[in-house]
Amino acid sequence: EILMTQSPATLSVSPGDRATLSCRASQSISTNLAWYQQKPGQAPRLLIYGASKRATDIPVRFSGSGSGTDFTLTISSLQSEDFAVYYCQQYDNWPPVTFGGGTKVEIK
Amino acid sequence: QVHLQESGPGLVKPSGTLSLTCTVSGASITRHYWSWFRQTPGKGLEYIGSTFYATTATYNPSLQRRVSISLDSSKNQFSLSLTSVTAADTAVYFCAKDSAPGPYYNFYMDVWGKGTMVLVSS
């Protein structure tokens, strides 16, 4: 089972600032990585797949990068609706697909 | 627009069986892979298993002895059964749709249900 590690656990950012979230895989997963956003009481929402491809209707301020074991999700200019928890998920080696522990983006 | 809705008991007794159903609207149950996940504060998001029409389901090895996922095309639903539950199975359970058109799969999910809380307690 591939272990996914996200950092930091919590990120305090001011609206309008850039947020950079990290995700590391315990072994190479090529670019088979997705990012999700989750708000309290809601289901995860797909943001990024293939490490860098935006899902349908996802704003351009969300971008993903990386390959192999190290990945980054960047939110270029944080809007109020972006404060949430973000998860990475590998789908290179399954079952099971596995998720990181999440990064909470909170208002500074 | 595709919509998924989980349903089932919110309380299950220890050693009992957890049974949930996911009702799909806006898409045919025969056209995609469908999955179950659960989420707890301690273990985070956990994959349970997936199924596709007329194929054998795939399960998380950690749950394989206790889990079964089935699909009912006549009702456009798929279901989860988890036996011999303990407090560790207390979680919010989500159903989700694979982003690829069947019979292909991506194993990242583009539509999720809102989730249903299941408490295992006597």
PDB file of C-alpha atoms in Angstrom:
ATOM      1  CA  GLU A   1       0.000   0.000   0.000  1.00  0.00           C
ATOM      2  CA  ILE A   2       1.367   3.401  -0.981  1.00  0.00           C
ATOM      3  CA  LEU A   3       1.579   5.905   1.875  1.00  0.00           C
ATOM      4  CA  MET A   4       0.701   9.500   1.031  1.00  0.00           C
ATOM      5  CA  THR A   5       2.015  12.266   3.286  1.00  0.00           C
ATOM      6  CA  GLN A   6       0.748  15.831   3.103  1.00  0.00           C
ATOM      7  CA  SER A   7       2.341  18.928   4.562  1.00  0.00           C
ATOM      8  CA  PRO A   8       1.755  21.148   6.328  1.00  0.00           C
ATOM      9  CA  ALA A   9      -1.210  19.865   8.317  1.00  0.00           C
ATOM     10  CA  THR A  10      -2.529  23.406   8.610  1.00  0.00           C
ATOM     11  CA  LEU A  11      -1.736  26.412   6.444  1.00  0.00           C
ATOM     12  CA  SER A  12      -2.747  29.909   7.543  1.00  0.00           C
ATOM     13  CA  VAL A  13      -3.126  32.244   4.577  1.00  0.00           C
ATOM     14  CA  SER A  14      -4.590  35.674   4.032  1.00  0.00           C
ATOM     15  CA  PRO A  15      -7.223  36.145   1.317  1.00  0.00           C
ATOM     16  CA  GLY A  16      -5.541  37.073  -1.947  1.00  0.00           C
ATOM     17  CA  ASP A  17      -2.281  35.356  -1.023  1.00  0.00           C
ATOM     18  CA  ARG A  18      -0.779  32.260  -2.621  1.00  0.00           C
ATOM     19  CA  ALA A  19      -1.078  28.864  -0.947  1.00  0.00           C
ATOM     20  CA  THR A  20       1.306  26.013  -1.655  1.00  0.00           C
ATOM     21  CA  LEU A  21       0.395  22.513  -0.461  1.00  0.00           C
ATOM     22  CA  SER A  22       2.678  19.475  -0.647  1.00  0.00           C
ATOM     23  CA  CYS A  23       2.041  15.780  -1.075  1.00  0.00           C
ATOM     24  CA  ARG A  24       4.651  13.028  -1.042  1.00  0.00           C
ATOM     25  CA  ALA A  25       4.226   9.386  -2.043  1.00  0.00           C
ATOM     26  CA  SER A  26       6.152   6.544  -0.402  1.00  0.00           C
ATOM     27  CA  GLN A  27       7.102   5.265  -3.883  1.00  0.00           C
ATOM     28  CA  SER A  28       6.919   6.602  -7.391  1.00  0.00           C
ATOM     29  CA  ILE A  29       3.393   7.038  -8.732  1.00  0.00           C
ATOM     30  CA  SER A  30       4.293   8.764 -12.019  1.00  0.00           C
ATOM     31  CA  THR A  31       1.609  11.453 -12.426  1.00  0.00           C
ATOM     32  CA  ASN A  32      -1.249   9.303 -11.134  1.00  0.00           C
ATOM     33  CA  LEU A  33      -2.295  11.799  -8.508  1.00  0.00           C
ATOM     34  CA  ALA A  34      -5.523  13.647  -7.818  1.00  0.00           C
ATOM     35  CA  TRP A  35      -6.333  16.550  -5.516  1.00  0.00           C
ATOM     36  CA  TYR A  36      -9.668  17.074  -3.803  1.00  0.00           C
ATOM     37  CA  GLN A  37     -11.183  19.923  -1.816  1.00  0.00           C
ATOM     38  CA  GLN A  38     -13.503  19.184   1.084  1.00  0.00           C
ATOM     39  CA  LYS A  39     -15.557  21.633   3.111  1.00  0.00           C
ATOM     40  CA  PRO A  40     -17.189  20.745   6.445  1.00  0.00           C
ATOM     41  CA  GLY A  41     -20.156  18.444   6.037  1.00  0.00           C
ATOM     42  CA  GLN A  42     -19.578  18.059   2.315  1.00  0.00           C
ATOM     43  CA  ALA A  43     -18.174  15.415   0.017  1.00  0.00           C
ATOM     44  CA  PRO A  44     -14.738  15.744  -1.568  1.00  0.00           C
ATOM     45  CA  ARG A  45     -14.659  17.715  -4.809  1.00  0.00           C
ATOM     46  CA  LEU A  46     -12.237  16.730  -7.558  1.00  0.00           C
ATOM     47  CA  LEU A  47      -9.869  19.595  -8.401  1.00  0.00           C
ATOM     48  CA  ILE A  48      -6.894  18.091 -10.203  1.00  0.00           C
ATOM     49  CA  TYR A  49      -6.115  14.740 -11.844  1.00  0.00           C
ATOM     50  CA  GLY A  50      -3.056  13.490 -13.649  1.00  0.00           C
ATOM     51  CA  ALA A  51      -1.091  15.667 -11.205  1.00  0.00           C
ATOM     52  CA  SER A  52      -1.687  18.834 -13.234  1.00  0.00           C
ATOM     53  CA  LYS A  53      -4.969  18.654 -15.161  1.00  0.00           C
ATOM     54  CA  ARG A  54      -7.828  20.746 -13.831  1.00  0.00           C
ATOM     55  CA  ALA A  55     -11.159  18.990 -13.515  1.00  0.00           C
ATOM     56  CA  THR A  56     -14.289  20.401 -15.127  1.00  0.00           C
ATOM     57  CA  ASP A  57     -15.270  23.885 -13.923  1.00  0.00           C
ATOM     58  CA  ILE A  58     -12.280  24.257 -11.618  1.00  0.00           C
ATOM     59  CA  PRO A  59     -10.947  27.845 -11.586  1.00  0.00           C
ATOM     60  CA  VAL A  60      -7.554  28.529 -13.127  1.00  0.00           C
ATOM     61  CA  ARG A  61      -6.197  29.744  -9.778  1.00  0.00           C
ATOM     62  CA  PHE A  62      -5.854  26.045  -8.867  1.00  0.00           C
ATOM     63  CA  SER A  63      -2.815  24.367 -10.364  1.00  0.00           C
ATOM     64  CA  GLY A  64      -0.987  21.124  -9.744  1.00  0.00           C
ATOM     65  CA  SER A  65       2.533  20.008 -10.479  1.00  0.00           C
ATOM     66  CA  GLY A  66       4.966  17.212  -9.801  1.00  0.00           C
ATOM     67  CA  SER A  67       5.705  13.629 -10.752  1.00  0.00           C
ATOM     68  CA  GLY A  68       7.241  10.561  -9.192  1.00  0.00           C
ATOM     69  CA  THR A  69       6.992  11.079  -5.442  1.00  0.00           C
ATOM     70  CA  ASP A  70       6.640  14.836  -4.904  1.00  0.00           C
ATOM     71  CA  PHE A  71       3.603  16.903  -5.818  1.00  0.00           C
ATOM     72  CA  THR A  72       2.314  20.412  -5.220  1.00  0.00           C
ATOM     73  CA  LEU A  73      -1.084  22.058  -5.299  1.00  0.00           C
ATOM     74  CA  THR A  74      -0.959  25.817  -5.672  1.00  0.00           C
ATOM     75  CA  ILE A  75      -3.829  28.218  -5.175  1.00  0.00           C
ATOM     76  CA  SER A  76      -2.608  31.432  -6.736  1.00  0.00           C
ATOM     77  CA  SER A  77      -4.870  33.954  -5.000  1.00  0.00           C
ATOM     78  CA  LEU A  78      -7.003  32.585  -2.208  1.00  0.00           C
ATOM     79  CA  GLN A  79     -10.691  33.419  -2.314  1.00  0.00           C
ATOM     80  CA  SER A  80     -13.022  33.100   0.671  1.00  0.00           C
ATOM     81  CA  GLU A  81     -14.542  29.921  -0.780  1.00  0.00           C
ATOM     82  CA  ASP A  82     -11.137  28.229  -0.947  1.00  0.00           C
ATOM     83  CA  PHE A  83     -10.728  27.841   2.810  1.00  0.00           C
ATOM     84  CA  ALA A  84     -11.173  24.106   3.212  1.00  0.00           C
ATOM     85  CA  VAL A  85      -9.276  20.849   3.627  1.00  0.00           C
ATOM     86  CA  TYR A  86      -7.329  19.526   0.652  1.00  0.00           C
ATOM     87  CA  TYR A  87      -6.461  15.869   0.062  1.00  0.00           C
ATOM     88  CA  CYS A  88      -4.180  14.182  -2.408  1.00  0.00           C
ATOM     89  CA  GLN A  89      -4.956  10.684  -3.677  1.00  0.00           C
ATOM     90  CA  GLN A  90      -2.779   8.246  -5.595  1.00  0.00           C
ATOM     91  CA  TYR A  91      -4.302   5.908  -8.143  1.00  0.00           C
ATOM     92  CA  ASP A  92      -1.135   4.400  -9.544  1.00  0.00           C
ATOM     93  CA  ASN A  93      -1.148   1.244  -7.439  1.00  0.00           C
ATOM     94  CA  TRP A  94      -4.438  -0.260  -6.307  1.00  0.00           C
ATOM     95  CA  PRO A  95      -6.265  -1.665  -4.559  1.00  0.00           C
ATOM     96  CA  PRO A  96      -6.292   0.309  -2.501  1.00  0.00           C
ATOM     97  CA  VAL A  97      -6.123   3.838  -3.790  1.00  0.00           C
ATOM     98  CA  THR A  98      -4.820   5.879  -0.870  1.00  0.00           C
ATOM     99  CA  PHE A  99      -5.189   9.412   0.393  1.00  0.00           C
ATOM    100  CA  GLY A 100      -2.997  11.826   2.263  1.00  0.00           C
ATOM    101  CA  GLY A 101      -4.015  13.019   5.690  1.00  0.00           C
ATOM    102  CA  GLY A 102      -5.081  16.415   4.383  1.00  0.00           C
ATOM    103  CA  THR A 103      -3.998  20.042   4.644  1.00  0.00           C
ATOM    104  CA  LYS A 104      -6.395  22.488   6.229  1.00  0.00           C
ATOM    105  CA  VAL A 105      -6.195  25.933   4.650  1.00  0.00           C
ATOM    106  CA  GLU A 106      -7.423  28.472   7.169  1.00  0.00           C
ATOM    107  CA  ILE A 107      -7.799  32.216   7.235  1.00  0.00           C
ATOM    108  CA  LYS A 108      -4.826  34.024   8.689  1.00  0.00           C
TER     109      LYS A 108
ATOM    110  CA  GLN B   1     -26.175  16.196 -13.895  1.00  0.00           C
ATOM    111  CA  VAL B   2     -25.144  13.081 -12.002  1.00  0.00           C
ATOM    112  CA  HIS B   3     -26.348  12.803  -8.419  1.00  0.00           C
ATOM    113  CA  LEU B   4     -25.571  10.133  -5.818  1.00  0.00           C
ATOM    114  CA  GLN B   5     -27.463   9.607  -2.573  1.00  0.00           C
ATOM    115  CA  GLU B   6     -26.461   7.227   0.208  1.00  0.00           C
ATOM    116  CA  SER B   7     -29.114   5.638   2.407  1.00  0.00           C
ATOM    117  CA  GLY B   8     -29.215   3.130   5.232  1.00  0.00           C
ATOM    118  CA  PRO B   9     -29.276   2.772   9.015  1.00  0.00           C
ATOM    119  CA  GLY B  10     -27.313   5.328  10.972  1.00  0.00           C
ATOM    120  CA  LEU B  11     -26.805   2.946  13.893  1.00  0.00           C
ATOM    121  CA  VAL B  12     -25.505  -0.624  13.737  1.00  0.00           C
ATOM    122  CA  LYS B  13     -24.786  -2.920  16.680  1.00  0.00           C
ATOM    123  CA  PRO B  14     -21.319  -4.388  17.195  1.00  0.00           C
ATOM    124  CA  SER B  15     -20.845  -7.712  15.386  1.00  0.00           C
ATOM    125  CA  GLY B  16     -23.744  -6.819  13.099  1.00  0.00           C
ATOM    126  CA  THR B  17     -23.805  -6.009   9.398  1.00  0.00           C
ATOM    127  CA  LEU B  18     -23.613  -2.504   7.990  1.00  0.00           C
ATOM    128  CA  SER B  19     -25.711  -2.172   4.843  1.00  0.00           C
ATOM    129  CA  LEU B  20     -25.848   0.961   2.697  1.00  0.00           C
ATOM    130  CA  THR B  21     -27.321   1.745  -0.692  1.00  0.00           C
ATOM    131  CA  CYS B  22     -26.301   4.408  -3.174  1.00  0.00           C
ATOM    132  CA  THR B  23     -29.003   5.603  -5.555  1.00  0.00           C
ATOM    133  CA  VAL B  24     -27.714   7.068  -8.801  1.00  0.00           C
ATOM    134  CA  SER B  25     -29.564   9.608 -10.929  1.00  0.00           C
ATOM    135  CA  GLY B  26     -28.420  11.270 -14.120  1.00  0.00           C
ATOM    136  CA  ALA B  27     -26.256   8.338 -15.243  1.00  0.00           C
ATOM    137  CA  SER B  28     -26.717   4.677 -15.956  1.00  0.00           C
ATOM    138  CA  ILE B  29     -25.323   2.345 -13.331  1.00  0.00           C
ATOM    139  CA  THR B  30     -24.100   0.123 -16.179  1.00  0.00           C
ATOM    140  CA  ARG B  31     -21.860   2.780 -17.695  1.00  0.00           C
ATOM    141  CA  HIS B  32     -19.245   3.529 -15.004  1.00  0.00           C
ATOM    142  CA  TYR B  33     -17.254   2.101 -12.129  1.00  0.00           C
ATOM    143  CA  TRP B  34     -18.803   2.864  -8.725  1.00  0.00           C
ATOM    144  CA  SER B  35     -16.986   2.988  -5.415  1.00  0.00           C
ATOM    145  CA  TRP B  36     -17.434   3.237  -1.668  1.00  0.00           C
ATOM    146  CA  PHE B  37     -15.200   5.211   0.675  1.00  0.00           C
ATOM    147  CA  ARG B  38     -15.343   6.077   4.332  1.00  0.00           C
ATOM    148  CA  GLN B  39     -13.901   8.857   6.440  1.00  0.00           C
ATOM    149  CA  THR B  40     -12.970   9.055  10.097  1.00  0.00           C
ATOM    150  CA  PRO B  41     -11.109  11.721  12.073  1.00  0.00           C
ATOM    151  CA  GLY B  42      -8.430   9.187  12.936  1.00  0.00           C
ATOM    152  CA  LYS B  43      -7.789   7.349   9.659  1.00  0.00           C
ATOM    153  CA  GLY B  44      -8.954   9.987   7.195  1.00  0.00           C
ATOM    154  CA  LEU B  45     -10.315   8.927   3.817  1.00  0.00           C
ATOM    155  CA  GLU B  46     -10.251   5.177   3.201  1.00  0.00           C
ATOM    156  CA  TYR B  47     -11.071   3.239   0.042  1.00  0.00           C
ATOM    157  CA  ILE B  48     -13.500   0.364   0.578  1.00  0.00           C
ATOM    158  CA  GLY B  49     -14.085  -1.062  -2.880  1.00  0.00           C
ATOM    159  CA  SER B  50     -15.414  -0.660  -6.408  1.00  0.00           C
ATOM    160  CA  THR B  51     -17.696  -2.420  -8.811  1.00  0.00           C
ATOM    161  CA  PHE B  52     -18.693  -2.360 -12.465  1.00  0.00           C
ATOM    162  CA  TYR B  53     -21.700  -3.888 -14.150  1.00  0.00           C
ATOM    163  CA  ALA B  54     -21.382  -7.646 -14.653  1.00  0.00           C
ATOM    164  CA  THR B  55     -17.845  -7.853 -13.232  1.00  0.00           C
ATOM    165  CA  THR B  56     -16.266  -8.940  -9.973  1.00  0.00           C
ATOM    166  CA  ALA B  57     -15.886  -6.167  -7.426  1.00  0.00           C
ATOM    167  CA  THR B  58     -12.488  -4.985  -6.205  1.00  0.00           C
ATOM    168  CA  TYR B  59     -11.914  -4.478  -2.497  1.00  0.00           C
ATOM    169  CA  ASN B  60      -9.429  -2.934  -0.122  1.00  0.00           C
ATOM    170  CA  PRO B  61      -7.348  -5.910   1.087  1.00  0.00           C
ATOM    171  CA  SER B  62      -7.712  -4.664   4.665  1.00  0.00           C
ATOM    172  CA  LEU B  63     -11.490  -5.104   4.467  1.00  0.00           C
ATOM    173  CA  GLN B  64     -11.801  -7.884   1.917  1.00  0.00           C
ATOM    174  CA  ARG B  65     -12.857 -10.603   4.357  1.00  0.00           C
ATOM    175  CA  ARG B  66     -15.823  -8.546   5.542  1.00  0.00           C
ATOM    176  CA  VAL B  67     -16.997  -6.458   2.593  1.00  0.00           C
ATOM    177  CA  SER B  68     -19.246  -6.998  -0.390  1.00  0.00           C
ATOM    178  CA  ILE B  69     -20.374  -4.527  -3.051  1.00  0.00           C
ATOM    179  CA  SER B  70     -23.211  -5.309  -5.407  1.00  0.00           C
ATOM    180  CA  LEU B  71     -25.034  -3.503  -8.195  1.00  0.00           C
ATOM    181  CA  ASP B  72     -28.748  -3.501  -9.072  1.00  0.00           C
ATOM    182  CA  SER B  73     -29.204  -2.244 -12.606  1.00  0.00           C
ATOM    183  CA  SER B  74     -32.989  -2.415 -12.393  1.00  0.00           C
ATOM    184  CA  LYS B  75     -32.976   0.187  -9.607  1.00  0.00           C
ATOM    185  CA  ASN B  76     -29.855   2.093 -10.742  1.00  0.00           C
ATOM    186  CA  GLN B  77     -28.343   1.458  -7.328  1.00  0.00           C
ATOM    187  CA  PHE B  78     -25.281  -0.136  -5.823  1.00  0.00           C
ATOM    188  CA  SER B  79     -24.867  -1.376  -2.298  1.00  0.00           C
ATOM    189  CA  LEU B  80     -22.293  -1.960   0.408  1.00  0.00           C
ATOM    190  CA  SER B  81     -22.353  -4.713   2.997  1.00  0.00           C
ATOM    191  CA  LEU B  82     -19.793  -4.819   5.802  1.00  0.00           C
ATOM    192  CA  THR B  83     -20.019  -7.690   8.265  1.00  0.00           C
ATOM    193  CA  SER B  84     -18.787  -8.177  11.836  1.00  0.00           C
ATOM    194  CA  VAL B  85     -18.606  -4.454  12.480  1.00  0.00           C
ATOM    195  CA  THR B  86     -16.853  -2.902  15.449  1.00  0.00           C
ATOM    196  CA  ALA B  87     -16.525   0.638  16.760  1.00  0.00           C
ATOM    197  CA  ALA B  88     -13.628   1.067  14.342  1.00  0.00           C
ATOM    198  CA  ASP B  89     -16.145   0.947  11.483  1.00  0.00           C
ATOM    199  CA  THR B  90     -17.880   4.074  12.753  1.00  0.00           C
ATOM    200  CA  ALA B  91     -17.426   6.591   9.961  1.00  0.00           C
ATOM    201  CA  VAL B  92     -19.028   8.755   7.320  1.00  0.00           C
ATOM    202  CA  TYR B  93     -19.572   6.541   4.293  1.00  0.00           C
ATOM    203  CA  PHE B  94     -19.472   7.996   0.774  1.00  0.00           C
ATOM    204  CA  CYS B  95     -20.415   6.514  -2.574  1.00  0.00           C
ATOM    205  CA  ALA B  96     -18.698   7.885  -5.656  1.00  0.00           C
ATOM    206  CA  LYS B  97     -18.542   7.622  -9.433  1.00  0.00           C
ATOM    207  CA  ASP B  98     -15.365   6.946 -11.381  1.00  0.00           C
ATOM    208  CA  SER B  99     -14.453   9.704 -13.802  1.00  0.00           C
ATOM    209  CA  ALA B 100     -13.954   7.373 -16.765  1.00  0.00           C
ATOM    210  CA  PRO B 101     -16.694   5.958 -18.990  1.00  0.00           C
ATOM    211  CA  GLY B 102     -17.054   2.237 -18.457  1.00  0.00           C
ATOM    212  CA  PRO B 103     -15.602  -0.296 -18.962  1.00  0.00           C
ATOM    213  CA  TYR B 104     -12.567   1.897 -18.398  1.00  0.00           C
ATOM    214  CA  TYR B 105     -11.590   3.303 -15.021  1.00  0.00           C
ATOM    215  CA  ASN B 106      -9.356   6.023 -13.668  1.00  0.00           C
ATOM    216  CA  PHE B 107      -9.816   5.449  -9.958  1.00  0.00           C
ATOM    217  CA  TYR B 108     -10.231   9.085  -9.253  1.00  0.00           C
ATOM    218  CA  MET B 109     -13.806  10.151  -8.580  1.00  0.00           C
ATOM    219  CA  ASP B 110     -15.630  13.031 -10.192  1.00  0.00           C
ATOM    220  CA  VAL B 111     -18.984  12.764  -8.421  1.00  0.00           C
ATOM    221  CA  TRP B 112     -19.569  11.946  -4.764  1.00  0.00           C
ATOM    222  CA  GLY B 113     -22.622  11.502  -2.598  1.00  0.00           C
ATOM    223  CA  LYS B 114     -23.001  13.774   0.415  1.00  0.00           C
ATOM    224  CA  GLY B 115     -22.091  10.954   2.759  1.00  0.00           C
ATOM    225  CA  THR B 116     -23.951   9.217   5.549  1.00  0.00           C
ATOM    226  CA  MET B 117     -22.805   8.818   9.136  1.00  0.00           C
ATOM    227  CA  VAL B 118     -22.864   5.295  10.538  1.00  0.00           C
ATOM    228  CA  LEU B 119     -22.304   4.727  14.245  1.00  0.00           C
ATOM    229  CA  VAL B 120     -21.449   1.273  15.528  1.00  0.00           C
ATOM    230  CA  SER B 121     -22.707   1.060  19.079  1.00  0.00           C
ATOM    231  CA  SER B 122     -24.839  -1.112  21.321  1.00  0.00           C
TER     232      SER B 122
END
